[in-house]
mmCIF file of C-alpha atoms in Angstrom:
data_model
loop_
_atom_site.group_PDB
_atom_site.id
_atom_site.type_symbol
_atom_site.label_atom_id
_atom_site.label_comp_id
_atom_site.label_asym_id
_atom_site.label_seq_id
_atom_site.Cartn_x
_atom_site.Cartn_y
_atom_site.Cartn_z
ATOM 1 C CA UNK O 1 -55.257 13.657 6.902
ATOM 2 C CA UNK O 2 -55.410 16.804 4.271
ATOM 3 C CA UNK O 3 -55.863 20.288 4.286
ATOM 4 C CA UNK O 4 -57.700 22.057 2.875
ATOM 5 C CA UNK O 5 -57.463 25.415 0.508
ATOM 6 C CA UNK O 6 -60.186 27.306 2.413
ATOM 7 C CA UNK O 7 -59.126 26.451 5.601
ATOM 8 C CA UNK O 8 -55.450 27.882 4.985
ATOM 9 C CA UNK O 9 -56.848 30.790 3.741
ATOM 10 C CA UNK O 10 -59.044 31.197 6.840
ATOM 11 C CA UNK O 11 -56.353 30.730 8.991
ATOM 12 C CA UNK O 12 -54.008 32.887 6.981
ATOM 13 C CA UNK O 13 -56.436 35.731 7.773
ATOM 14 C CA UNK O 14 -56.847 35.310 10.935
ATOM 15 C CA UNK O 15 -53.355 35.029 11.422
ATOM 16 C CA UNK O 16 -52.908 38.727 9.885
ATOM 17 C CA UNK O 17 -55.613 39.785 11.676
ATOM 18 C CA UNK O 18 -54.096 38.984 14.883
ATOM 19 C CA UNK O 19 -51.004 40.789 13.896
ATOM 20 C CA UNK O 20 -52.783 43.674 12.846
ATOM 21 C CA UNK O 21 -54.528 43.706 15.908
ATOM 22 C CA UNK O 22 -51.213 43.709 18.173
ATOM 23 C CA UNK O 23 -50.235 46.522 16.326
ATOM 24 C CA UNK O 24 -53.243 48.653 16.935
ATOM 25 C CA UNK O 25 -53.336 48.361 20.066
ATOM 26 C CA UNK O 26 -50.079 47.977 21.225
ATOM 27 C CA UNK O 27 -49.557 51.217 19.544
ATOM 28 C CA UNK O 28 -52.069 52.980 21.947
ATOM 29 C CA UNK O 29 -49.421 53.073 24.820
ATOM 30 C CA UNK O 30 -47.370 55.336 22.562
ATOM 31 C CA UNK O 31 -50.419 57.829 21.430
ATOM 32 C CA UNK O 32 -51.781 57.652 18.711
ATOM 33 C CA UNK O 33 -52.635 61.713 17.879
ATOM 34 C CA UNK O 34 -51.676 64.374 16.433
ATOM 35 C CA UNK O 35 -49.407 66.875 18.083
ATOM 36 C CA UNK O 36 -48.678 70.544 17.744
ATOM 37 C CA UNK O 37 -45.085 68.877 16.614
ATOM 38 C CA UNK O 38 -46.615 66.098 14.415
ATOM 39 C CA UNK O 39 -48.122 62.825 14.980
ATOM 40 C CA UNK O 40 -47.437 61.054 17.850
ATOM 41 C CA UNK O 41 -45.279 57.730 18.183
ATOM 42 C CA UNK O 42 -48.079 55.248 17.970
ATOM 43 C CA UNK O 43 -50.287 56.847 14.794
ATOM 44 C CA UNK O 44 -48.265 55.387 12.241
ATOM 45 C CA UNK O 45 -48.254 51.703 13.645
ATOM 46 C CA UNK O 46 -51.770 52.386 14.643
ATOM 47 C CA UNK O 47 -53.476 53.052 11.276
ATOM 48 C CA UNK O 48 -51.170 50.412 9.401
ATOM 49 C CA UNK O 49 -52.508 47.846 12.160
ATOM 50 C CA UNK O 50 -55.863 49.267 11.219
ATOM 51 C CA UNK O 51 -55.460 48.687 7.381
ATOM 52 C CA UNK O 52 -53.720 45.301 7.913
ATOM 53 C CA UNK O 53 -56.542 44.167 10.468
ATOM 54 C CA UNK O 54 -59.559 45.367 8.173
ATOM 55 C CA UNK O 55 -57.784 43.831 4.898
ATOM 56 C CA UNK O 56 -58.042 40.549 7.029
ATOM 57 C CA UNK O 57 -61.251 40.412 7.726
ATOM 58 C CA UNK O 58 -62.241 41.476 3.947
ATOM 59 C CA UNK O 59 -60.051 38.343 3.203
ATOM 60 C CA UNK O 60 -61.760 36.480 5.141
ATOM 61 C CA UNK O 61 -65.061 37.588 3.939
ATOM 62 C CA UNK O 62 -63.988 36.952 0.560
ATOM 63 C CA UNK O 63 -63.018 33.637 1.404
ATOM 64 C CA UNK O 64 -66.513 32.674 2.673
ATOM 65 C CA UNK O 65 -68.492 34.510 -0.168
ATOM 66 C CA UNK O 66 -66.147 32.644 -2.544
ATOM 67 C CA UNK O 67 -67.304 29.267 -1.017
ATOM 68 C CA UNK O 68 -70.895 29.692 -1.527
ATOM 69 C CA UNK O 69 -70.222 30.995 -4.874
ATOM 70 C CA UNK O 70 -67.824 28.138 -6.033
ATOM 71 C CA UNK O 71 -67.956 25.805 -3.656
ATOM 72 C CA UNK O 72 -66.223 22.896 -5.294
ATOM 73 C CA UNK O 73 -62.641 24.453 -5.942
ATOM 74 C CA UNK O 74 -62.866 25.910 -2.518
ATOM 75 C CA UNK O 75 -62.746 22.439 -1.358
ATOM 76 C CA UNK O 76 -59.908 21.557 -3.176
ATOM 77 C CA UNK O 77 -56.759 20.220 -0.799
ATOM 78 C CA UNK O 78 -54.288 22.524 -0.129
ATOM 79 C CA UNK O 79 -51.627 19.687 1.653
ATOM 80 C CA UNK O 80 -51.752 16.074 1.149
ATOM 81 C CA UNK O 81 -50.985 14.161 4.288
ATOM 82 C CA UNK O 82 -47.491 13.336 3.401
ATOM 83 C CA UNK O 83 -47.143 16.721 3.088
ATOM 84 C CA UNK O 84 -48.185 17.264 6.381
ATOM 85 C CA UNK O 85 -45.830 15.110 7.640
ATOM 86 C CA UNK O 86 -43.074 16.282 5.869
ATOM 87 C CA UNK O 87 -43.762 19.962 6.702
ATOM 88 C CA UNK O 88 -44.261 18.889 10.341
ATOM 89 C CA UNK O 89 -40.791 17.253 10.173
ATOM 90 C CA UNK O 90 -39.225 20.616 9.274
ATOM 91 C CA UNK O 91 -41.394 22.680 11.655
ATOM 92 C CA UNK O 92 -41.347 21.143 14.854
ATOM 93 C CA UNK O 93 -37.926 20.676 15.431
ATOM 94 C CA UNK O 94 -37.222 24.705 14.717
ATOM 95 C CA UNK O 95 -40.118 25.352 17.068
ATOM 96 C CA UNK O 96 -38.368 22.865 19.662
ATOM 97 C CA UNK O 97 -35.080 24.956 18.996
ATOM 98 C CA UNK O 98 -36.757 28.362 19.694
ATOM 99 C CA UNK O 99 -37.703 26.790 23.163
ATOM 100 C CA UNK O 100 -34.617 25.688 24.071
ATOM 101 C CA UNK O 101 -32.484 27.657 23.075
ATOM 102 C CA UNK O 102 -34.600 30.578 25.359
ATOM 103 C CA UNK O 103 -34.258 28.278 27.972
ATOM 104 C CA UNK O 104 -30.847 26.621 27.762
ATOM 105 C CA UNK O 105 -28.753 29.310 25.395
ATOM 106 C CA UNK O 106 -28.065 29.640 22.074
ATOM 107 C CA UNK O 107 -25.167 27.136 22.137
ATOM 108 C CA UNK O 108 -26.827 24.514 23.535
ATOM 109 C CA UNK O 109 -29.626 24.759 21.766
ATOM 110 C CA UNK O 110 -27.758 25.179 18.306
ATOM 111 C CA UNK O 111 -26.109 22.135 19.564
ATOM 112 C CA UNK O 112 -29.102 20.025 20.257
ATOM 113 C CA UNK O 113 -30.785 20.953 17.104
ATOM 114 C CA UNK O 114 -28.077 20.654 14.558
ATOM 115 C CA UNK O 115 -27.139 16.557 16.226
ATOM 116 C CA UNK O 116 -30.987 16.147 15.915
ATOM 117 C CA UNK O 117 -31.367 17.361 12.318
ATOM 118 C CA UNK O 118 -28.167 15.599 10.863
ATOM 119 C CA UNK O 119 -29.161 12.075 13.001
ATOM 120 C CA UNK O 120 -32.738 12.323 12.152
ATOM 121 C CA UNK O 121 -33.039 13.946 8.755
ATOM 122 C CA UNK O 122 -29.862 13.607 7.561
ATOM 123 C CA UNK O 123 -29.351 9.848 8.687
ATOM 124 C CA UNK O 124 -25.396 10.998 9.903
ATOM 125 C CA UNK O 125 -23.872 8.116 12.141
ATOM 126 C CA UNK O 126 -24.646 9.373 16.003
ATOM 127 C CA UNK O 127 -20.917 10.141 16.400
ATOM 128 C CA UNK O 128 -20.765 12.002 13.334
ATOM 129 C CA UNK O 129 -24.048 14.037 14.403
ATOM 130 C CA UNK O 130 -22.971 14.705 17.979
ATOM 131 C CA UNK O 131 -19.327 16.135 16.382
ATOM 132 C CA UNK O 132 -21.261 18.277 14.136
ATOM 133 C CA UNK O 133 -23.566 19.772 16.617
ATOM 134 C CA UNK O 134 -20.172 20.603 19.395
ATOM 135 C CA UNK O 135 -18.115 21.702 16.550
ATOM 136 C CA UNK O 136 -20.862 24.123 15.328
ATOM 137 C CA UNK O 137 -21.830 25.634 18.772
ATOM 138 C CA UNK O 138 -17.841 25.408 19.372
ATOM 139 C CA UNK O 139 -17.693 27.536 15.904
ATOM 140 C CA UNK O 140 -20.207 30.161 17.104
ATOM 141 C CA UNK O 141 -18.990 30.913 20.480
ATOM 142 C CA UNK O 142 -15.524 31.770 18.755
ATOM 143 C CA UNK O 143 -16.851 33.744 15.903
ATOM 144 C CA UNK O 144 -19.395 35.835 18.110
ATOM 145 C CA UNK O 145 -17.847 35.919 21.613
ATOM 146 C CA UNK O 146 -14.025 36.338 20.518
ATOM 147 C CA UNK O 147 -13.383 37.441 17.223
ATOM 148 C CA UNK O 148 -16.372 39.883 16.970
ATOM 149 C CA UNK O 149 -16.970 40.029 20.752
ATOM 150 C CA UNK O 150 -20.884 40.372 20.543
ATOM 151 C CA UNK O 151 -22.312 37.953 23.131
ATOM 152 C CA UNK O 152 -25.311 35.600 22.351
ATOM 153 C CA UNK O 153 -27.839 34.613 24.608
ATOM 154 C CA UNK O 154 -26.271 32.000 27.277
ATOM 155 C CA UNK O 155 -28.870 30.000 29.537
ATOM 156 C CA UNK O 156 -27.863 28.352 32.696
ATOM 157 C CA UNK O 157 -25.690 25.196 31.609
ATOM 158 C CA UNK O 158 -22.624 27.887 29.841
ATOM 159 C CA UNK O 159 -22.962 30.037 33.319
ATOM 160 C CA UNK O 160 -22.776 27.137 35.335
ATOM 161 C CA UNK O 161 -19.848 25.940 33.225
ATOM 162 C CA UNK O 162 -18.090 29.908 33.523
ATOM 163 C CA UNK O 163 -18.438 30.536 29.779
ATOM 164 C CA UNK O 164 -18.896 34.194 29.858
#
């Protein structure tokens, strides 16, 4: 498997355009006029959504003109499937993290990921990657809850434990 150049760029701008996109029109529940005061809250975020939606699509457009134009290094591949793999190998277990961590807490799921990383990446002994993980999430809860006292997100294991 390979990917190629002018399907990254594709994506890319549709990716942008998306964002661009949100921006417009989430900015519509703020207004997006001009008052007797100034502009409204939304008709900044508005026009930049505007400018970063249309720039996508004249991406975009370029992309595709480009390809009939010069087809050939177009075509060219942008990630070789080891690549792929390797990239996959960083991604997924951050996007597993993200999950979890919304789900379970912070600690837990700084935890999870850091024994995961360190046995699977790292090739750490399971002991060794299981004491990293606790002493890390250990580390954070006394750094952010008691020495700064700013709480992080905790999910239902730390409340069912009483860590408050």
């Amino acid at each position: 498997m390979h990917i190629k150049r002018i399907h990254m760029e594709l994506v890319a701008a549709t990716l942008t355009a998306g964002i661009g996109l949100l921006a417009a029109t989430g900015s519509l529940d703020l207004g997006v006029g001009w008052e007797s005061s100034g502009p409204q809250p939304g008709y900044f975020p508005f026009y930049v959504g505007l400018i970063v939606l249309l720039a996508s699509v004249a991406s975009a457009a370029q992309t595709l003109f480009a390809l009939r134009r010069h087809g050939e290094k177009r075509r060219e591949i942008f990630l070789e499937a080891e690549q792929v793999r390797r990239l996959a190998s960083f991604f997924l277990p951050m996007a597993v993290f993200v999950v979890v961590a919304i789900q379970l807490g912070l600690y837990v799921g700084s935890a999870l990921y850091l024994f995961y990383v360190a046995w699977r990446q790292g090739k750490y002994h399971p002991f060794a990657a299981v004491s990293l993980g606790l002493g890390f999430a250990v580390a954070l809860y006394l750094i952010f809850e008691i020495v700064f006292q700013i709480p992080l997100h905790k999910g239902p294991l730390e409340n069912m434990f009483g860590v408050y």
